[in-house]
Coordinates of C-alpha atoms in Angstrom, one line a residue:
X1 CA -24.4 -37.7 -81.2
X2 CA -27.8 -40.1 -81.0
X3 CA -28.8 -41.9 -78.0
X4 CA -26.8 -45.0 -77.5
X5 CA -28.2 -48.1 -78.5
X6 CA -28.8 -49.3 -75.0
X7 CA -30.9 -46.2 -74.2
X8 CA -33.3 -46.8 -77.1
X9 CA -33.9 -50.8 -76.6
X10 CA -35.0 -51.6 -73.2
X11 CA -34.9 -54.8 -71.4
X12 CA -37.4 -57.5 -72.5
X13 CA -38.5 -57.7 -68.6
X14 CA -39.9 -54.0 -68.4
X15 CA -43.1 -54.7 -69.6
X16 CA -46.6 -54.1 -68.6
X17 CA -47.2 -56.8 -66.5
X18 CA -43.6 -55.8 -64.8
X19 CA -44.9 -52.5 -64.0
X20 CA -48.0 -53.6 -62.9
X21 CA -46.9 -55.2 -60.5
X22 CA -44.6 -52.3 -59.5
X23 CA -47.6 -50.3 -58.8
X24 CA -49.6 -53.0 -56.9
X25 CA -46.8 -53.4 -54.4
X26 CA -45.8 -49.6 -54.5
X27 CA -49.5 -49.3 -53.4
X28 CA -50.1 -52.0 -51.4
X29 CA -53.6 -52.6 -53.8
X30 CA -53.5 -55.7 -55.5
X31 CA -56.7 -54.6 -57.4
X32 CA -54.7 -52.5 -60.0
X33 CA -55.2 -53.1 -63.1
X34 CA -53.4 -51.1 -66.2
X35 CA -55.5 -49.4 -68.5
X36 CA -53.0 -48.9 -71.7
X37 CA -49.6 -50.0 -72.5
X38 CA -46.4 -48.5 -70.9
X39 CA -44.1 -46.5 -73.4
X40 CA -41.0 -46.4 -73.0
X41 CA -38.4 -43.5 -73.5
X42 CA -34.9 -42.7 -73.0
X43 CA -34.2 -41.4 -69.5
X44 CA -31.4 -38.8 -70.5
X45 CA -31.0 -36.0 -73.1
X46 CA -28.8 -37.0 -76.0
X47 CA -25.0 -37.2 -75.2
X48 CA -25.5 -37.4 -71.5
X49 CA -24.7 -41.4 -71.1
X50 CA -24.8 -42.0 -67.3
X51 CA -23.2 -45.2 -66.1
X52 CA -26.7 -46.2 -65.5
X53 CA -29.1 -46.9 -68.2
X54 CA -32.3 -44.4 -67.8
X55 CA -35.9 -45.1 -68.9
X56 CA -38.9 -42.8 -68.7
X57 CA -42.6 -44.0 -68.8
X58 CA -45.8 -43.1 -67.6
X59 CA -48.5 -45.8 -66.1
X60 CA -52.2 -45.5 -66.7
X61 CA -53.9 -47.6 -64.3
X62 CA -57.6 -48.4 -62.4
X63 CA -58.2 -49.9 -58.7
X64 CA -61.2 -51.5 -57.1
X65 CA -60.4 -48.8 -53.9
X66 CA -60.8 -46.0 -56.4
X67 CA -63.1 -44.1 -58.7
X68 CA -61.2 -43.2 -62.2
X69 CA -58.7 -43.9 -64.1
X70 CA -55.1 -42.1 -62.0
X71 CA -51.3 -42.1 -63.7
X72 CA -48.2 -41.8 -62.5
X73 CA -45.1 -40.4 -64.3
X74 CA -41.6 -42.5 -63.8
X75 CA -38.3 -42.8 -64.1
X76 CA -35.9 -46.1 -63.6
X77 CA -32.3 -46.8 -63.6
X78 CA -31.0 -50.3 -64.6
X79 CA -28.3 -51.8 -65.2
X80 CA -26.3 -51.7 -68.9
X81 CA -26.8 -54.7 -70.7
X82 CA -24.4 -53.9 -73.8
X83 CA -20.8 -55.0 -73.2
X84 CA -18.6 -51.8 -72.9
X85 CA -17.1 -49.3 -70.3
X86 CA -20.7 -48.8 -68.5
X87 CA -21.2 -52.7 -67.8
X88 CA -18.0 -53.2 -66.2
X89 CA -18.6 -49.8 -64.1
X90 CA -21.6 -51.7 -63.0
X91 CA -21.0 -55.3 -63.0
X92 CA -21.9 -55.3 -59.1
X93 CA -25.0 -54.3 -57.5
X94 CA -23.4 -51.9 -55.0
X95 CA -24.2 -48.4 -56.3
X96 CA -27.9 -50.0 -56.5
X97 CA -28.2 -51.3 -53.4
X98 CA -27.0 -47.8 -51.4
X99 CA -29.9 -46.1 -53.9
X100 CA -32.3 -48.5 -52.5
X101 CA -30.9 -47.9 -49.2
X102 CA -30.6 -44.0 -48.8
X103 CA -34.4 -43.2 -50.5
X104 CA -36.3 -45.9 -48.6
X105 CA -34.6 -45.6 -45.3
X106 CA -32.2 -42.6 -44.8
X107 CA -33.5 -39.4 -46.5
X108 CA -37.1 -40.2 -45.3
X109 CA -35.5 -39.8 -41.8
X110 CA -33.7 -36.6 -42.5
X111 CA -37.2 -35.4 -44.2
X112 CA -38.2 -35.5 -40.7
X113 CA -35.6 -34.4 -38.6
X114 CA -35.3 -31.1 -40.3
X115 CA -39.1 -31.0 -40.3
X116 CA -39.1 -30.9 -36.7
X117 CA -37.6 -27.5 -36.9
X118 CA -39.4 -25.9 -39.9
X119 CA -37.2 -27.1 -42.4
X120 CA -38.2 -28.6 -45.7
X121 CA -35.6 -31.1 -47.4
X122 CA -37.0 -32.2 -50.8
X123 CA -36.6 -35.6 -52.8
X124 CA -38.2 -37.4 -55.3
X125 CA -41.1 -40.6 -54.2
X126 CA -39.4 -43.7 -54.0
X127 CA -41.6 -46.3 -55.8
X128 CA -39.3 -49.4 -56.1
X129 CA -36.2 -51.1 -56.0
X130 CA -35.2 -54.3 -56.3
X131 CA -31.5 -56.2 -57.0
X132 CA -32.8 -59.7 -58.3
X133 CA -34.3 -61.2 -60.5
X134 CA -33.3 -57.6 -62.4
X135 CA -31.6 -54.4 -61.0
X136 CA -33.6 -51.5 -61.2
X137 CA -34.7 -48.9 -58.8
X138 CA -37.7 -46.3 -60.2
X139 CA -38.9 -43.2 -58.3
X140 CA -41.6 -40.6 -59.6
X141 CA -40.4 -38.5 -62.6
X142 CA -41.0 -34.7 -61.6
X143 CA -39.7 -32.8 -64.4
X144 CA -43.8 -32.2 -65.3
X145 CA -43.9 -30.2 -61.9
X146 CA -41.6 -27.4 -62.8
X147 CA -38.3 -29.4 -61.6
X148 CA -35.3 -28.6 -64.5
X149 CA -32.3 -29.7 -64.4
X150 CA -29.7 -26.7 -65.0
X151 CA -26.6 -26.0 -66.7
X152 CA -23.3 -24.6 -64.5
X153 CA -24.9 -21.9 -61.8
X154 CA -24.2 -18.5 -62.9
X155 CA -24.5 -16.6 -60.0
X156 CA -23.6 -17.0 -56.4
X157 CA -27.6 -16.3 -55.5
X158 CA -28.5 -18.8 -57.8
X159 CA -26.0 -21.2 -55.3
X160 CA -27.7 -20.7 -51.9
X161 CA -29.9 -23.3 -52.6
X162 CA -27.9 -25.6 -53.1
X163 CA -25.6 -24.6 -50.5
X164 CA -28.7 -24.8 -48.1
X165 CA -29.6 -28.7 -49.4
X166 CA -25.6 -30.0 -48.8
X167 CA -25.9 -28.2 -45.6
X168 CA -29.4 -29.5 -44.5
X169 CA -28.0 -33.1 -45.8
X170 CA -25.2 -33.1 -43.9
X171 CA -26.3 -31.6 -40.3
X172 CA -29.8 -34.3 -40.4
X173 CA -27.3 -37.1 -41.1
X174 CA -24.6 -36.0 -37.8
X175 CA -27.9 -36.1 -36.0
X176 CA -29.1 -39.8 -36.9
X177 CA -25.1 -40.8 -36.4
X178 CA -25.8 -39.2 -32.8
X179 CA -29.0 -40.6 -32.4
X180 CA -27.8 -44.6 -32.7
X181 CA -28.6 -44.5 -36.5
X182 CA -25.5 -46.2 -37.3
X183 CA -25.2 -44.5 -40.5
X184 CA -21.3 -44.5 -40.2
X185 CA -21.2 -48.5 -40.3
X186 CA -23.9 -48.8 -42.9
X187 CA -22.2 -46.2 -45.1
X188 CA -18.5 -47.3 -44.2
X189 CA -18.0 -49.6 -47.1
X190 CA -15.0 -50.2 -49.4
X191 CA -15.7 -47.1 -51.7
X192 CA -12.1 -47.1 -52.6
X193 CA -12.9 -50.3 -54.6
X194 CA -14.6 -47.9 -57.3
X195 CA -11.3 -46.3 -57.7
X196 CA -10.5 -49.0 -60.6
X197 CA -14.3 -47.2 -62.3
X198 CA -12.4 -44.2 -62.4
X199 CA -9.1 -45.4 -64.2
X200 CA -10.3 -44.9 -67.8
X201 CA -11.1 -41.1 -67.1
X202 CA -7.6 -41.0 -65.1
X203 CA -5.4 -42.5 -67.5
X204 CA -7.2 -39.8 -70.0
X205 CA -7.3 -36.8 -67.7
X206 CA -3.9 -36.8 -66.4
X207 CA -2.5 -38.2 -69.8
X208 CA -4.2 -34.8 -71.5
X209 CA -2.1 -32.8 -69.1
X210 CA 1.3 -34.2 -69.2
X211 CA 0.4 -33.6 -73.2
X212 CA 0.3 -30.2 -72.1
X213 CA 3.7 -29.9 -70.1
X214 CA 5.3 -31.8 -73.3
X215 CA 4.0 -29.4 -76.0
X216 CA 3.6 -26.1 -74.3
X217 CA 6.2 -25.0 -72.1
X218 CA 4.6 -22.9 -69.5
X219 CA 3.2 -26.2 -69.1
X220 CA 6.6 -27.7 -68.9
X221 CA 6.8 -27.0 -64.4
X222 CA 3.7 -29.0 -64.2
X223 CA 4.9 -32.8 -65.4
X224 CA 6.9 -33.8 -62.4
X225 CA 4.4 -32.7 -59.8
X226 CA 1.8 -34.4 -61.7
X227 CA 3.2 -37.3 -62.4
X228 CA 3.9 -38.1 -58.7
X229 CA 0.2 -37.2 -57.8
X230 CA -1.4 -39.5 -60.5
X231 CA 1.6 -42.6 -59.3
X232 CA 0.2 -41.9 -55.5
X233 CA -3.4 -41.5 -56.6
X234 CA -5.0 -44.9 -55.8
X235 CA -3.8 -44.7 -52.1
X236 CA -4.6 -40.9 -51.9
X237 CA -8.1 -41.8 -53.1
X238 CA -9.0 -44.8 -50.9
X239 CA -8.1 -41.7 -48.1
X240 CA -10.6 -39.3 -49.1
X241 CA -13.2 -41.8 -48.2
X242 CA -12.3 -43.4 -44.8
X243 CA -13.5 -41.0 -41.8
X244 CA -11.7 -38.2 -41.4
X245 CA -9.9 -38.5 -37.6
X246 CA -9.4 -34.0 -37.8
X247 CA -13.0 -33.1 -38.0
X248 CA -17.2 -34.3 -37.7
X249 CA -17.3 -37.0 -40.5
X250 CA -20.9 -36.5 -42.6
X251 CA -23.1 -39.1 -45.0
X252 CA -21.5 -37.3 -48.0
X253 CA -23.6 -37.1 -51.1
X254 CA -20.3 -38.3 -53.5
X255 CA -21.3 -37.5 -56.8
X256 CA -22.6 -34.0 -55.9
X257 CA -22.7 -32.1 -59.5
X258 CA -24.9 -30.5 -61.8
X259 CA -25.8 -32.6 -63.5
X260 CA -27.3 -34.9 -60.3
X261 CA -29.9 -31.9 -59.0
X262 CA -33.1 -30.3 -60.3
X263 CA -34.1 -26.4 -59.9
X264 CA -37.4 -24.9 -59.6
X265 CA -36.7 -21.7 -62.1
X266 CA -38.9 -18.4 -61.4
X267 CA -40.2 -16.4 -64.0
X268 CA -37.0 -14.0 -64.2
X269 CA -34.7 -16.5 -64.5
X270 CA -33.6 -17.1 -60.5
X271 CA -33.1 -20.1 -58.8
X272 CA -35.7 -20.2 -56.2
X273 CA -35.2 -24.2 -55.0
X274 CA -33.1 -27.4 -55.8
X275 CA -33.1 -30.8 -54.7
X276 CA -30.3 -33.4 -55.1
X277 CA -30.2 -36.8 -56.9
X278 CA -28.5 -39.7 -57.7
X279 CA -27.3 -40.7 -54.2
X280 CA -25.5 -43.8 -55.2
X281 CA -22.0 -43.4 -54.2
X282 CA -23.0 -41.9 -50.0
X283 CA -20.5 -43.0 -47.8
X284 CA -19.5 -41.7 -44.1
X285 CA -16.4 -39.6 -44.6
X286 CA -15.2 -36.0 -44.6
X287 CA -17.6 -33.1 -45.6
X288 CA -14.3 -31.7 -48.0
X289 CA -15.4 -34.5 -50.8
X290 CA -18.7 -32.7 -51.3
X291 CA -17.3 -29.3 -50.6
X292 CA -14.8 -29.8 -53.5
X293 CA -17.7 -31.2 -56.1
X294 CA -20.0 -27.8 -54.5
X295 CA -17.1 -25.2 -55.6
X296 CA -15.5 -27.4 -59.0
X297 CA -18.6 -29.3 -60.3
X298 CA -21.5 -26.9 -60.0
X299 CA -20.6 -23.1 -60.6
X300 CA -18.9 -21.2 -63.5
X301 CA -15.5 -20.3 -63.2
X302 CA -16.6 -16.6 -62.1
X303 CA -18.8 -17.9 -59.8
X304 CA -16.2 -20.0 -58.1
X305 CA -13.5 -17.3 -58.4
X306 CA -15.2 -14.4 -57.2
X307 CA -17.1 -16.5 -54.2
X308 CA -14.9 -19.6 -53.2
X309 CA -14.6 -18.6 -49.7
X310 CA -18.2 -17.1 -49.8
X311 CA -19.6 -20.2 -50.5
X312 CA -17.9 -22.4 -47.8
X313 CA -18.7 -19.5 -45.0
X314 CA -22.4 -19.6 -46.4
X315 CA -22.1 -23.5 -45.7
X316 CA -20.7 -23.4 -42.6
X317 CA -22.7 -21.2 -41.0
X318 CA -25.8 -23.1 -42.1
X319 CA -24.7 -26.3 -41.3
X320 CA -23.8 -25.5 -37.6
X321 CA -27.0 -23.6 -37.6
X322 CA -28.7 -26.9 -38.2
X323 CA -27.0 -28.8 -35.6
X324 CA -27.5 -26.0 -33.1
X325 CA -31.5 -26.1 -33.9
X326 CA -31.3 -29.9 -33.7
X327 CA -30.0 -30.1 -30.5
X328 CA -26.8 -31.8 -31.5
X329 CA -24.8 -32.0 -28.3
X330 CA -21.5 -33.1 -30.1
X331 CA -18.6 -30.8 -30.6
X332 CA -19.4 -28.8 -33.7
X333 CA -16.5 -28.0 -35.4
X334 CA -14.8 -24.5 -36.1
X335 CA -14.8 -22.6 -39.4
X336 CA -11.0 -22.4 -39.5
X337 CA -11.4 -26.4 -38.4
X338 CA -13.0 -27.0 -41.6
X339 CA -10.7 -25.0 -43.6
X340 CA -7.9 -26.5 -42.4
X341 CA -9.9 -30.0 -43.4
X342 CA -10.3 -28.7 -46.8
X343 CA -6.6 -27.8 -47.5
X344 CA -5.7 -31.2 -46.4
X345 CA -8.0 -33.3 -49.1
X346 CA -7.1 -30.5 -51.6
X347 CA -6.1 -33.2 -53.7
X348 CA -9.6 -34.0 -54.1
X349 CA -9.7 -30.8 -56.4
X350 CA -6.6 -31.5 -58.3
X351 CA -8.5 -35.0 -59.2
X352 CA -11.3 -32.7 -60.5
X353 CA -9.5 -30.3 -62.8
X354 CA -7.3 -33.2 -64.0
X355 CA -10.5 -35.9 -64.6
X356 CA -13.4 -33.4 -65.1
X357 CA -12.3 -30.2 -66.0
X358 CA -12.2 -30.7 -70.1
X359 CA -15.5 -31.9 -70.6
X360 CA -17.0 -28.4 -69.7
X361 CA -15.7 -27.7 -72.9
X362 CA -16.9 -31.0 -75.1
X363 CA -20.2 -30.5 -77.1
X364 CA -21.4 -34.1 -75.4
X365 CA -23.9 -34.5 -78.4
X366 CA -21.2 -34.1 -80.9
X367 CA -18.5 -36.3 -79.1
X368 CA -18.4 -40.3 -78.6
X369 CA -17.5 -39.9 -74.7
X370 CA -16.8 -43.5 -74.2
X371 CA -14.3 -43.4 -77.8
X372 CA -12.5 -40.3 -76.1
X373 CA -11.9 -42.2 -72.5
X374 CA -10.7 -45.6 -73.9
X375 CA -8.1 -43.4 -76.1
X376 CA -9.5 -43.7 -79.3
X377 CA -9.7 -39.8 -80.2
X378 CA -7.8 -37.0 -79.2
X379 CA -9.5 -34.6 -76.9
X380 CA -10.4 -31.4 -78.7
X381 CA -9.9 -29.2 -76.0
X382 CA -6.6 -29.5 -75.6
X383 CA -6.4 -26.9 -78.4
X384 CA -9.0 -24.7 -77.0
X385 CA -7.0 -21.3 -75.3
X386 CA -9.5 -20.6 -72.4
X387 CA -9.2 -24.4 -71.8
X388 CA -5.5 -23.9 -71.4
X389 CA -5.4 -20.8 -69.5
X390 CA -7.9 -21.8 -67.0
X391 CA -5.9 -25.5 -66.2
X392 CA -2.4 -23.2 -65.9
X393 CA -4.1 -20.8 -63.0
X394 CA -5.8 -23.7 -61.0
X395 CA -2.6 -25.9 -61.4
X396 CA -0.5 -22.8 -60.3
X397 CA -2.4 -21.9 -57.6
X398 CA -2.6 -25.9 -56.2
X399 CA 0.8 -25.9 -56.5
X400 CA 1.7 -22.5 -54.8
X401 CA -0.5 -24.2 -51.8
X402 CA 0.9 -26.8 -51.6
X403 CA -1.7 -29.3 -52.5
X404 CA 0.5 -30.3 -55.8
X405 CA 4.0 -30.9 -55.2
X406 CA 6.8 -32.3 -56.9
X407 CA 7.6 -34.3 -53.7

C-alpha cells in the first residue's frame, strides 16, 4: 500500500511564511527570518494511516539575537481534509484541543513534580498549537536523536520502561489532582461521545467473530455471549471512562499502544528508555483503561502470557512508590484493590481482542485499512490458524472469569 493521497498533498496554508511565523512566536524573536524553503514529508511509514494527518519538515532559519544559521526538525498533526472515515473521526476539534492542553500545561507539571524527587519523565518540545484559523499542533521531531518507534515488545525487560513511564504518569497526575490542579474537571469530558468513532472498527471486529462461531464450531459457545456484550457495548463503554467510585481515579493516557511511544534501543538490542505520545484521548477515569492497552496493545502474546500478573505487580509497586516519594497523603490503594478494579472493566479487554486483535496479523502496507473497516473486503485473518487459536483461549478464558457472559 502507498501513502494515502492526503499524506502526500499538504494543505495550501503550511507554507513558509506559516512556519515562519510558528518559529517567531515559538521563540518569542520576531527577527527570524527563514533561510530556505520548508519541505514537506509524510509524517507516518506507509500503511500506518492515523486518524490524524502527519507531516514532517525541517526549518532553516537566521535571527538578529543570534550568530548562524540554526534548524529545527518537526512534526505536525492536522486535521484530514479528504472526505472519508478519518474526517468524520475528526470533524470536531476536541482530540486537538486536549493535545494542546496536556503538552503545554499538564505534562510540563508532572516534568517537575517527579523531578523533585530524582525522577526524569521525558516528552517531546511543544512548539505550537492552534484550533483556528487551521487545526494543527507541531512539536520537535526526535527520531534524529536515537528515539525509534518499536514493534510489539518481546521481552518482559524490554517492558519496564514502559511500565515505569505509565506508572510515573499516573502517580504525578494523583498529585496535581491533590494539589488543587483540577485535572479531574478539566479531563472529565464526554469521552463516551467518541464511542460513535469506534463503530466502524466494532461493527467489523465483533462481526469477524460471530463469523467465527457460524463457520467453526468450537467457535459455536461464543455467539450468544458475544452478541449480548457488543448489544450492551455503548453503555458499557461510556462506563469505562466516568471516574471510577472503587479505587484512586488517574489522567489516563487512552490510547496507550505501541504504536504511540518511542524507544531509545542500545547496541545489543535492549530497551534502555521510552517515552509516550499522542496524548489526545486523556481523561480522568480508572487506571484499568491503560492497564488493559499496557498488557493487550504493547507486548507479544508470550510476553503477556508468561508476565500478566508480573507486569501489573511491577506497576503497582512503582506507582505507589511514586506517591509515597511525593508525599501524597491520600489513601493509596491496595494491590488486591486494583485487581479487583481490573476484573471489573475486564470488558475493556474483550473490546481489545474483539476490535484490535486481527490487525496484528494484517500486512498494513499490503491492506486498504479503511476498505476493510467500511466492509468492503473480507479480513484475511480470519483464515489464519494462530489467528484462531489465539481468539478461542482469550475468549475462553474471559468467559471462564466471568468478564463474557451469556447473561
Amino acid at each position: 500500500m502507498s501513502y494515502n493521497h492526503d499524506e502526500l498533498a499538504a494543505p495550501a496554508w503550511l507554507n513558509d511564511e506559516f512556519f515562519r511565523d510558528v518559529m517567531r512566536e515559538a521563540n518569542n524573536d520576531p527577527t527570524i527570518e527563514l533561510t530556505s524553503g520548508c519541505v514537506l514529508r509524510p509524517g507516518t511509514n506507509k500503511g500506518d494511516h492515523y486518524a490524524s494527518v502527519m507531516f514532517r519538515t525541517t526549518v532553516k532559519y537566521r535571527s538578529k539575537r543570534s550568530d548562524g544559521e540554526q534548524s529545527i526538525n518537526l512534526i505536525m498533526k492536522t486535521k484530514p481534509e479528504a472526505e472519508g472515515l478519518k474526517k468524520e473521526m475528526l470533524e470536531d476539534n476536541a482530540l486537538f484541543d486536549i493535545e494542546i492542553r496536556m503538552y503545554s500545561k499538564i505534562l510540563p507539571e508532572i516534568t517537575r513534580l517527579l523531578k523533585e524527587i530524582g525522577e526524569e519523565f521525558k516528552f517531546p518540545k511543544y512548539i505550537y498549537g492552534a484550533l483556528q484559523p487551521n487545526t494543527v499542533f507541531i512539536l520537535e521531531d526526535i527520531s534524529n536523536q536515537g528515539w525509534v518507534m518499536g514493534d510489539f515488545i518481546k521481552t518482559f525487560e524490554d517492558m519496564k520502561p514502559i511500565v515505569r513511564n505509565i506508572a510515573m504518569f499516573h502517580a504525578a497526575s494523583v498529585m496535581i489532582e491533590s494539589n488543587d490542579g483540577n485535572i479531574s474537571g478539566e479531563f472529565n469530558y464526554a469521552l463516551d461521545d467518541m464511542y460513535k468513532n469506534f463503530v466502524p472498527l466494532v461493527t467489523k471486529g465483533f462481526g469477524d467473530l460471530l463469523h467465527l462461531t457460524n463457520t467453526c464450531s468450537e467457535f459455536a459457545h461464543f455467539a450468544k455471549p458475544l452478541e449480548n456484550f457488543q448489544c450492551k457495548l455503548p453503555e458499557t463503554f461510556k462506563s469505562w471512562y466516568k471516574p471510577s467510585k472503587t479505587i484512586q481515579n488517574v489522567l489516563i493516557h487512552g490510547d496507550f499502544h505501541s504504536k504511540n511511544m518511542l524507544h531509545q534501543i542500545d547496541s545489543e538490542g535492549r530497551h534502555t528508555d521510552t517515552i509516550l505520545l499522542d496524548y489526545q484521548i486523556c481523561c480522568w477515569t480508572s487506571p484499568a483503561i491503560d492497564l488493559y492497552y499496557l498488557l493487550d496493545m504493547i507486548p507479544t502474546q508470550e510476553v503477556k502470557d508468561n508476565h500478566r500478573h508480573e507486569l501489573i505487580y511491577l506497576y503497582y509497586n512503582q506507582y505507589s512508590d511514586l506517591l509515597k516519594r511525593m508525599g501524597f497523603l491520600g489513601k493509596i490503594p491496595t494491590l488486591l484493590e486494583l485487581q479487583i478494579e481490573l476484573l471489573r472493566c475486564a470488558g475493556v479487554e474483550i473490546f481489545h481482542y474483539a476490535v484490535f486483535t486481527s490487525f496484528r496479523y494484517l500486512d498494513h502496507s499490503a491492506l486498504d485499512i479503511e476498505a476493510l473497516l467500511l466492509g468492503k473486503i473480507d479480513n484475511p485473518v480470519l483464515e489464519n490458524p494462530e489467528f484462531k487459536q489465539l481468539m478461542h483461549s482469550e475468549l475462553s478464558r474471559l468467559l471462564q472469569q466471568g468478564s463474557l457472559t451469556s447473561v
